[in-house]
Amino acid sequence: MSVAELEAELSEDERAGLELVRRSGGIHQSDFWKELDVSSRKGSRIVEKLAQAELIERHDTVYNGHNTYLLTPAARDLDFSLLMAGDMLSPFIGEEEIDARSDAFSQWIMNLAYEG
């Protein structure tokens, strides 16, 4: 089932919880239910549903002296084919600066053009 299909099956509270985790980049479960303005019990059920659907990840942690979970967005499947031209990876991937007039970029563009 795709991420979009999983998200379509979520309740309004579950969607709000998923958006909160994504927007924050990571939030402690003890703050999660407070931010959503739901009971800790309901917050725990929302977290459980999102974790089972693999939309978020839960990591054991200690926060303010208490055991809790850090909730983070799940890594999405990435399509690296969009960075490829034939068997050549885009020259813009990496830490080096690439000149758009360079041979590496020109060659990559040509491979991309001949591919289509």
mmCIF file of N, CA and C in Angstrom:
data_model
loop_
_atom_site.group_PDB
_atom_site.id
_atom_site.type_symbol
_atom_site.label_atom_id
_atom_site.label_comp_id
_atom_site.label_asym_id
_atom_site.label_seq_id
_atom_site.Cartn_x
_atom_site.Cartn_y
_atom_site.Cartn_z
ATOM 1 N N MET A 1 0.854 -1.179 0.000
ATOM 2 C CA MET A 1 0.000 0.000 0.000
ATOM 3 C C MET A 1 0.900 1.242 0.000
ATOM 4 N N SER A 2 0.566 2.214 -0.824
ATOM 5 C CA SER A 2 1.377 3.429 -0.922
ATOM 6 C C SER A 2 1.159 4.332 0.293
ATOM 7 N N VAL A 3 2.073 5.275 0.470
ATOM 8 C CA VAL A 3 1.961 6.234 1.579
ATOM 9 C C VAL A 3 0.667 7.015 1.451
ATOM 10 N N ALA A 4 0.314 7.420 0.230
ATOM 11 C CA ALA A 4 -0.924 8.193 0.018
ATOM 12 C C ALA A 4 -2.148 7.368 0.416
ATOM 13 N N GLU A 5 -2.152 6.081 0.085
ATOM 14 C CA GLU A 5 -3.281 5.221 0.443
ATOM 15 C C GLU A 5 -3.367 5.040 1.955
ATOM 16 N N LEU A 6 -2.199 4.881 2.604
ATOM 17 C CA LEU A 6 -2.184 4.755 4.064
ATOM 18 C C LEU A 6 -2.720 6.019 4.722
ATOM 19 N N GLU A 7 -2.270 7.173 4.215
ATOM 20 C CA GLU A 7 -2.707 8.451 4.790
ATOM 21 C C GLU A 7 -4.196 8.680 4.576
ATOM 22 N N ALA A 8 -4.736 8.202 3.473
ATOM 23 C CA ALA A 8 -6.160 8.382 3.183
ATOM 24 C C ALA A 8 -7.038 7.644 4.192
ATOM 25 N N GLU A 9 -6.504 6.582 4.789
ATOM 26 C CA GLU A 9 -7.269 5.796 5.756
ATOM 27 C C GLU A 9 -7.186 6.340 7.183
ATOM 28 N N LEU A 10 -6.408 7.393 7.393
ATOM 29 C CA LEU A 10 -6.242 7.943 8.734
ATOM 30 C C LEU A 10 -7.439 8.790 9.141
ATOM 31 N N SER A 11 -7.707 8.804 10.446
ATOM 32 C CA SER A 11 -8.744 9.691 10.980
ATOM 33 C C SER A 11 -8.202 11.123 10.980
ATOM 34 N N GLU A 12 -9.062 12.063 11.266
ATOM 35 C CA GLU A 12 -8.648 13.474 11.311
ATOM 36 C C GLU A 12 -7.558 13.687 12.375
ATOM 37 N N ASP A 13 -7.737 13.078 13.557
ATOM 38 C CA ASP A 13 -6.735 13.205 14.626
ATOM 39 C C ASP A 13 -5.415 12.562 14.234
ATOM 40 N N GLU A 14 -5.478 11.416 13.552
ATOM 41 C CA GLU A 14 -4.257 10.735 13.118
ATOM 42 C C GLU A 14 -3.523 11.562 12.068
ATOM 43 N N ARG A 15 -4.261 12.171 11.146
ATOM 44 C CA ARG A 15 -3.647 13.043 10.134
ATOM 45 C C ARG A 15 -2.988 14.246 10.802
ATOM 46 N N ALA A 16 -3.661 14.818 11.798
ATOM 47 C CA ALA A 16 -3.101 15.961 12.526
ATOM 48 C C ALA A 16 -1.822 15.536 13.263
ATOM 49 N N GLY A 17 -1.826 14.344 13.834
ATOM 50 C CA GLY A 17 -0.645 13.840 14.519
ATOM 51 C C GLY A 17 0.509 13.613 13.574
ATOM 52 N N LEU A 18 0.224 13.046 12.406
ATOM 53 C CA LEU A 18 1.263 12.827 11.397
ATOM 54 C C LEU A 18 1.850 14.154 10.937
ATOM 55 N N GLU A 19 0.994 15.127 10.696
ATOM 56 C CA GLU A 19 1.459 16.451 10.268
ATOM 57 C C GLU A 19 2.326 17.095 11.351
ATOM 58 N N LEU A 20 1.951 16.936 12.614
ATOM 59 C CA LEU A 20 2.732 17.487 13.725
ATOM 60 C C LEU A 20 4.126 16.876 13.760
ATOM 61 N N VAL A 21 4.212 15.561 13.607
ATOM 62 C CA VAL A 21 5.516 14.892 13.620
ATOM 63 C C VAL A 21 6.356 15.357 12.433
ATOM 64 N N ARG A 22 5.735 15.436 11.267
ATOM 65 C CA ARG A 22 6.479 15.876 10.070
ATOM 66 C C ARG A 22 6.926 17.324 10.195
ATOM 67 N N ARG A 23 6.032 18.184 10.643
ATOM 68 C CA ARG A 23 6.348 19.613 10.761
ATOM 69 C C ARG A 23 7.450 19.860 11.774
ATOM 70 N N SER A 24 7.416 19.116 12.889
ATOM 71 C CA SER A 24 8.408 19.322 13.944
ATOM 72 C C SER A 24 9.737 18.639 13.622
ATOM 73 N N GLY A 25 9.690 17.630 12.762
ATOM 74 C CA GLY A 25 10.898 16.872 12.452
ATOM 75 C C GLY A 25 11.206 15.840 13.529
ATOM 76 N N GLY A 26 10.507 15.895 14.622
ATOM 77 C CA GLY A 26 10.673 14.973 15.739
ATOM 78 C C GLY A 26 10.113 15.611 16.997
ATOM 79 N N ILE A 27 9.325 14.853 17.733
ATOM 80 C CA ILE A 27 8.699 15.378 18.943
ATOM 81 C C ILE A 27 8.597 14.250 19.957
ATOM 82 N N HIS A 28 8.768 14.594 21.224
ATOM 83 C CA HIS A 28 8.620 13.584 22.285
ATOM 84 C C HIS A 28 7.142 13.262 22.454
ATOM 85 N N GLN A 29 6.867 11.969 22.691
ATOM 86 C CA GLN A 29 5.472 11.538 22.809
ATOM 87 C C GLN A 29 4.756 12.281 23.929
ATOM 88 N N SER A 30 5.482 12.615 24.989
ATOM 89 C CA SER A 30 4.859 13.336 26.103
ATOM 90 C C SER A 30 4.412 14.747 25.694
ATOM 91 N N ASP A 31 5.049 15.325 24.683
ATOM 92 C CA ASP A 31 4.628 16.633 24.161
ATOM 93 C C ASP A 31 3.614 16.488 23.026
ATOM 94 N N PHE A 32 3.684 15.352 22.342
ATOM 95 C CA PHE A 32 2.828 15.087 21.183
ATOM 96 C C PHE A 32 1.350 15.232 21.525
ATOM 97 N N TRP A 33 0.912 14.500 22.547
ATOM 98 C CA TRP A 33 -0.520 14.538 22.872
ATOM 99 C C TRP A 33 -0.942 15.890 23.433
ATOM 100 N N LYS A 34 -0.008 16.591 24.095
ATOM 101 C CA LYS A 34 -0.339 17.933 24.599
ATOM 102 C C LYS A 34 -0.538 18.900 23.426
ATOM 103 N N GLU A 35 0.358 18.816 22.429
ATOM 104 C CA GLU A 35 0.254 19.676 21.242
ATOM 105 C C GLU A 35 -1.042 19.412 20.468
ATOM 106 N N LEU A 36 -1.449 18.137 20.422
ATOM 107 C CA LEU A 36 -2.681 17.782 19.715
ATOM 108 C C LEU A 36 -3.929 18.076 20.538
ATOM 109 N N ASP A 37 -3.734 18.360 21.838
ATOM 110 C CA ASP A 37 -4.840 18.616 22.753
ATOM 111 C C ASP A 37 -5.772 17.402 22.865
ATOM 112 N N VAL A 38 -5.115 16.219 23.071
ATOM 113 C CA VAL A 38 -5.854 14.977 23.295
ATOM 114 C C VAL A 38 -5.308 14.340 24.571
ATOM 115 N N SER A 39 -6.028 13.370 25.107
ATOM 116 C CA SER A 39 -5.562 12.679 26.312
ATOM 117 C C SER A 39 -4.311 11.860 25.981
ATOM 118 N N SER A 40 -3.534 11.535 27.007
ATOM 119 C CA SER A 40 -2.335 10.732 26.773
ATOM 120 C C SER A 40 -2.718 9.368 26.216
ATOM 121 N N ARG A 41 -3.835 8.833 26.650
ATOM 122 C CA ARG A 41 -4.302 7.536 26.153
ATOM 123 C C ARG A 41 -4.621 7.604 24.655
ATOM 124 N N LYS A 42 -5.363 8.652 24.254
ATOM 125 C CA LYS A 42 -5.696 8.812 22.840
ATOM 126 C C LYS A 42 -4.431 9.102 22.028
ATOM 127 N N GLY A 43 -3.541 9.913 22.583
ATOM 128 C CA GLY A 43 -2.271 10.212 21.920
ATOM 129 C C GLY A 43 -1.460 8.947 21.682
ATOM 130 N N SER A 44 -1.447 8.049 22.668
ATOM 131 C CA SER A 44 -0.724 6.785 22.533
ATOM 132 C C SER A 44 -1.330 5.920 21.433
ATOM 133 N N ARG A 45 -2.652 5.913 21.331
ATOM 134 C CA ARG A 45 -3.314 5.130 20.277
ATOM 135 C C ARG A 45 -3.001 5.697 18.893
ATOM 136 N N ILE A 46 -2.966 7.024 18.794
ATOM 137 C CA ILE A 46 -2.623 7.666 17.520
ATOM 138 C C ILE A 46 -1.194 7.287 17.126
ATOM 139 N N VAL A 47 -0.278 7.388 18.076
ATOM 140 C CA VAL A 47 1.122 7.046 17.813
ATOM 141 C C VAL A 47 1.245 5.590 17.374
ATOM 142 N N GLU A 48 0.549 4.702 18.063
ATOM 143 C CA GLU A 48 0.587 3.274 17.728
ATOM 144 C C GLU A 48 0.128 3.036 16.295
ATOM 145 N N LYS A 49 -0.965 3.677 15.911
ATOM 146 C CA LYS A 49 -1.500 3.514 14.545
ATOM 147 C C LYS A 49 -0.516 4.035 13.510
ATOM 148 N N LEU A 50 0.067 5.214 13.757
ATOM 149 C CA LEU A 50 1.014 5.794 12.803
ATOM 150 C C LEU A 50 2.284 4.960 12.703
ATOM 151 N N ALA A 51 2.738 4.411 13.828
ATOM 152 C CA ALA A 51 3.939 3.575 13.832
ATOM 153 C C ALA A 51 3.673 2.251 13.121
ATOM 154 N N GLN A 52 2.510 1.644 13.357
ATOM 155 C CA GLN A 52 2.163 0.383 12.682
ATOM 156 C C GLN A 52 2.065 0.572 11.175
ATOM 157 N N ALA A 53 1.597 1.743 10.751
ATOM 158 C CA ALA A 53 1.491 2.049 9.323
ATOM 159 C C ALA A 53 2.843 2.461 8.741
ATOM 160 N N GLU A 54 3.873 2.505 9.590
ATOM 161 C CA GLU A 54 5.237 2.902 9.211
ATOM 162 C C GLU A 54 5.298 4.315 8.635
ATOM 163 N N LEU A 55 4.424 5.189 9.154
ATOM 164 C CA LEU A 55 4.441 6.596 8.757
ATOM 165 C C LEU A 55 5.337 7.411 9.688
ATOM 166 N N ILE A 56 5.541 6.901 10.917
ATOM 167 C CA ILE A 56 6.460 7.523 11.868
ATOM 168 C C ILE A 56 7.304 6.421 12.498
ATOM 169 N N GLU A 57 8.386 6.827 13.148
ATOM 170 C CA GLU A 57 9.231 5.894 13.892
ATOM 171 C C GLU A 57 9.272 6.335 15.337
ATOM 172 N N ARG A 58 9.321 5.360 16.252
ATOM 173 C CA ARG A 58 9.407 5.633 17.694
ATOM 174 C C ARG A 58 10.764 5.152 18.189
ATOM 175 N N HIS A 59 11.432 6.032 18.923
ATOM 176 C CA HIS A 59 12.733 5.708 19.480
ATOM 177 C C HIS A 59 12.678 5.920 20.988
ATOM 178 N N ASP A 60 13.098 4.901 21.767
ATOM 179 C CA ASP A 60 13.157 5.048 23.225
ATOM 180 C C ASP A 60 14.097 6.188 23.586
ATOM 181 N N THR A 61 13.693 7.005 24.551
ATOM 182 C CA THR A 61 14.540 8.105 25.000
ATOM 183 C C THR A 61 14.137 8.504 26.417
ATOM 184 N N VAL A 62 14.972 9.316 27.030
ATOM 185 C CA VAL A 62 14.648 9.909 28.327
ATOM 186 C C VAL A 62 14.509 11.410 28.091
ATOM 187 N N TYR A 63 13.398 11.963 28.568
ATOM 188 C CA TYR A 63 13.105 13.381 28.362
ATOM 189 C C TYR A 63 12.568 13.936 29.672
ATOM 190 N N ASN A 64 13.186 14.989 30.165
ATOM 191 C CA ASN A 64 12.817 15.588 31.462
ATOM 192 C C ASN A 64 12.810 14.542 32.577
ATOM 193 N N GLY A 65 13.766 13.625 32.508
ATOM 194 C CA GLY A 65 13.911 12.621 33.554
ATOM 195 C C GLY A 65 12.937 11.458 33.475
ATOM 196 N N HIS A 66 12.159 11.366 32.395
ATOM 197 C CA HIS A 66 11.168 10.296 32.248
ATOM 198 C C HIS A 66 11.415 9.521 30.960
ATOM 199 N N ASN A 67 11.130 8.218 31.015
ATOM 200 C CA ASN A 67 11.210 7.408 29.801
ATOM 201 C C ASN A 67 10.045 7.774 28.899
ATOM 202 N N THR A 68 10.333 7.975 27.648
ATOM 203 C CA THR A 68 9.301 8.302 26.667
ATOM 204 C C THR A 68 9.804 7.866 25.303
ATOM 205 N N TYR A 69 9.129 8.274 24.264
ATOM 206 C CA TYR A 69 9.544 7.996 22.901
ATOM 207 C C TYR A 69 9.787 9.310 22.176
ATOM 208 N N LEU A 70 10.763 9.287 21.284
ATOM 209 C CA LEU A 70 10.948 10.378 20.338
ATOM 210 C C LEU A 70 10.287 9.914 19.053
ATOM 211 N N LEU A 71 9.335 10.687 18.580
ATOM 212 C CA LEU A 71 8.587 10.360 17.366
ATOM 213 C C LEU A 71 9.191 11.135 16.209
ATOM 214 N N THR A 72 9.587 10.433 15.156
ATOM 215 C CA THR A 72 10.184 11.074 13.990
ATOM 216 C C THR A 72 9.464 10.609 12.728
ATOM 217 N N PRO A 73 9.481 11.433 11.685
ATOM 218 C CA PRO A 73 8.864 11.001 10.427
ATOM 219 C C PRO A 73 9.613 9.788 9.875
ATOM 220 N N ALA A 74 8.897 8.877 9.261
ATOM 221 C CA ALA A 74 9.530 7.717 8.639
ATOM 222 C C ALA A 74 10.231 8.158 7.368
ATOM 223 N N ALA A 75 11.356 7.526 7.107
ATOM 224 C CA ALA A 75 12.072 7.805 5.859
ATOM 225 C C ALA A 75 11.210 7.318 4.703
ATOM 226 N N ARG A 76 11.109 8.112 3.703
ATOM 227 C CA ARG A 76 10.324 7.753 2.522
ATOM 228 C C ARG A 76 11.208 7.017 1.529
ATOM 229 N N ASP A 77 10.578 6.195 0.714
ATOM 230 C CA ASP A 77 11.315 5.557 -0.378
ATOM 231 C C ASP A 77 11.721 6.644 -1.353
ATOM 232 N N LEU A 78 12.976 6.690 -1.684
ATOM 233 C CA LEU A 78 13.490 7.709 -2.578
ATOM 234 C C LEU A 78 13.715 7.115 -3.962
ATOM 235 N N ASP A 79 13.431 7.884 -4.993
ATOM 236 C CA ASP A 79 13.615 7.432 -6.365
ATOM 237 C C ASP A 79 14.862 8.084 -6.933
ATOM 238 N N PHE A 80 15.976 7.369 -6.830
ATOM 239 C CA PHE A 80 17.244 7.902 -7.301
ATOM 240 C C PHE A 80 17.354 7.895 -8.819
ATOM 241 N N SER A 81 16.429 7.221 -9.487
ATOM 242 C CA SER A 81 16.478 7.188 -10.949
ATOM 243 C C SER A 81 16.325 8.598 -11.525
ATOM 244 N N LEU A 82 15.701 9.490 -10.768
ATOM 245 C CA LEU A 82 15.528 10.863 -11.246
ATOM 246 C C LEU A 82 16.850 11.626 -11.305
ATOM 247 N N LEU A 83 17.878 11.073 -10.676
ATOM 248 C CA LEU A 83 19.200 11.710 -10.684
ATOM 249 C C LEU A 83 20.122 11.086 -11.718
ATOM 250 N N MET A 84 19.591 10.108 -12.439
ATOM 251 C CA MET A 84 20.418 9.350 -13.376
ATOM 252 C C MET A 84 20.143 9.769 -14.810
ATOM 253 N N ALA A 85 21.191 9.710 -15.618
ATOM 254 C CA ALA A 85 21.097 9.844 -17.072
ATOM 255 C C ALA A 85 21.862 8.648 -17.603
ATOM 256 N N GLY A 86 21.133 7.623 -18.025
ATOM 257 C CA GLY A 86 21.799 6.369 -18.386
ATOM 258 C C GLY A 86 22.376 5.769 -17.122
ATOM 259 N N ASP A 87 23.669 5.491 -17.158
ATOM 260 C CA ASP A 87 24.339 4.952 -15.977
ATOM 261 C C ASP A 87 25.151 6.013 -15.253
ATOM 262 N N MET A 88 24.884 7.278 -15.568
ATOM 263 C CA MET A 88 25.648 8.390 -15.018
ATOM 264 C C MET A 88 24.840 9.160 -13.980
ATOM 265 N N LEU A 89 25.364 9.263 -12.777
ATOM 266 C CA LEU A 89 24.725 10.030 -11.702
ATOM 267 C C LEU A 89 24.946 11.518 -11.935
ATOM 268 N N SER A 90 23.954 12.327 -11.602
ATOM 269 C CA SER A 90 24.063 13.771 -11.771
ATOM 270 C C SER A 90 25.347 14.297 -11.131
ATOM 271 N N PRO A 91 26.072 15.147 -11.848
ATOM 272 C CA PRO A 91 27.300 15.708 -11.282
ATOM 273 C C PRO A 91 27.036 16.678 -10.130
ATOM 274 N N PHE A 92 25.772 17.045 -9.924
ATOM 275 C CA PHE A 92 25.449 17.974 -8.846
ATOM 276 C C PHE A 92 25.250 17.264 -7.504
ATOM 277 N N ILE A 93 25.397 15.947 -7.490
ATOM 278 C CA ILE A 93 25.298 15.192 -6.252
ATOM 279 C C ILE A 93 26.683 15.147 -5.635
ATOM 280 N N GLY A 94 26.787 15.659 -4.444
ATOM 281 C CA GLY A 94 28.085 15.690 -3.771
ATOM 282 C C GLY A 94 28.333 17.064 -3.198
ATOM 283 N N GLU A 95 29.495 17.225 -2.655
ATOM 284 C CA GLU A 95 29.809 18.475 -1.975
ATOM 285 C C GLU A 95 30.616 19.442 -2.825
ATOM 286 N N GLU A 96 31.116 18.980 -3.972
ATOM 287 C CA GLU A 96 31.903 19.860 -4.822
ATOM 288 C C GLU A 96 30.992 20.809 -5.589
ATOM 289 N N GLU A 97 31.514 21.986 -5.889
ATOM 290 C CA GLU A 97 30.770 22.898 -6.755
ATOM 291 C C GLU A 97 31.015 22.486 -8.188
ATOM 292 N N ILE A 98 29.943 22.425 -8.974
ATOM 293 C CA ILE A 98 30.047 22.029 -10.372
ATOM 294 C C ILE A 98 29.678 23.227 -11.231
ATOM 295 N N ASP A 99 30.509 23.487 -12.220
ATOM 296 C CA ASP A 99 30.244 24.545 -13.183
ATOM 297 C C ASP A 99 29.263 24.007 -14.219
ATOM 298 N N ALA A 100 28.166 24.696 -14.428
ATOM 299 C CA ALA A 100 27.157 24.253 -15.385
ATOM 300 C C ALA A 100 27.703 24.196 -16.808
ATOM 301 N N ARG A 101 28.841 24.809 -17.043
ATOM 302 C CA ARG A 101 29.473 24.759 -18.365
ATOM 303 C C ARG A 101 30.554 23.683 -18.428
ATOM 304 N N SER A 102 30.662 22.871 -17.383
ATOM 305 C CA SER A 102 31.713 21.852 -17.336
ATOM 306 C C SER A 102 31.394 20.669 -18.240
ATOM 307 N N ASP A 103 32.442 19.902 -18.560
ATOM 308 C CA ASP A 103 32.274 18.700 -19.381
ATOM 309 C C ASP A 103 31.391 17.672 -18.678
ATOM 310 N N ALA A 104 31.546 17.533 -17.353
ATOM 311 C CA ALA A 104 30.770 16.542 -16.612
ATOM 312 C C ALA A 104 29.277 16.833 -16.727
ATOM 313 N N PHE A 105 28.901 18.082 -16.593
ATOM 314 C CA PHE A 105 27.498 18.447 -16.695
ATOM 315 C C PHE A 105 26.999 18.271 -18.129
ATOM 316 N N SER A 106 27.791 18.702 -19.092
ATOM 317 C CA SER A 106 27.408 18.568 -20.500
ATOM 318 C C SER A 106 27.210 17.107 -20.878
ATOM 319 N N GLN A 107 28.103 16.268 -20.426
ATOM 320 C CA GLN A 107 28.012 14.841 -20.723
ATOM 321 C C GLN A 107 26.746 14.242 -20.086
ATOM 322 N N TRP A 108 26.454 14.650 -18.859
ATOM 323 C CA TRP A 108 25.260 14.151 -18.168
ATOM 324 C C TRP A 108 23.996 14.569 -18.914
ATOM 325 N N ILE A 109 23.944 15.831 -19.355
ATOM 326 C CA ILE A 109 22.793 16.348 -20.112
ATOM 327 C C ILE A 109 22.641 15.596 -21.430
ATOM 328 N N MET A 110 23.747 15.327 -22.097
ATOM 329 C CA MET A 110 23.688 14.594 -23.368
ATOM 330 C C MET A 110 23.155 13.171 -23.133
ATOM 331 N N ASN A 111 23.614 12.525 -22.083
ATOM 332 C CA ASN A 111 23.097 11.183 -21.767
ATOM 333 C C ASN A 111 21.596 11.241 -21.495
ATOM 334 N N LEU A 112 21.178 12.281 -20.802
ATOM 335 C CA LEU A 112 19.762 12.457 -20.487
ATOM 336 C C LEU A 112 18.949 12.645 -21.784
ATOM 337 N N ALA A 113 19.480 13.454 -22.711
ATOM 338 C CA ALA A 113 18.797 13.729 -23.969
ATOM 339 C C ALA A 113 18.700 12.478 -24.830
ATOM 340 N N TYR A 114 19.759 11.698 -24.878
ATOM 341 C CA TYR A 114 19.763 10.492 -25.727
ATOM 342 C C TYR A 114 18.912 9.380 -25.136
ATOM 343 N N GLU A 115 18.678 9.450 -23.837
ATOM 344 C CA GLU A 115 17.877 8.443 -23.149
ATOM 345 C C GLU A 115 16.419 8.502 -23.594
ATOM 346 N N GLY A 116 15.904 9.719 -23.803
ATOM 347 C CA GLY A 116 14.488 9.921 -24.101
ATOM 348 C C GLY A 116 14.185 9.618 -25.480
#
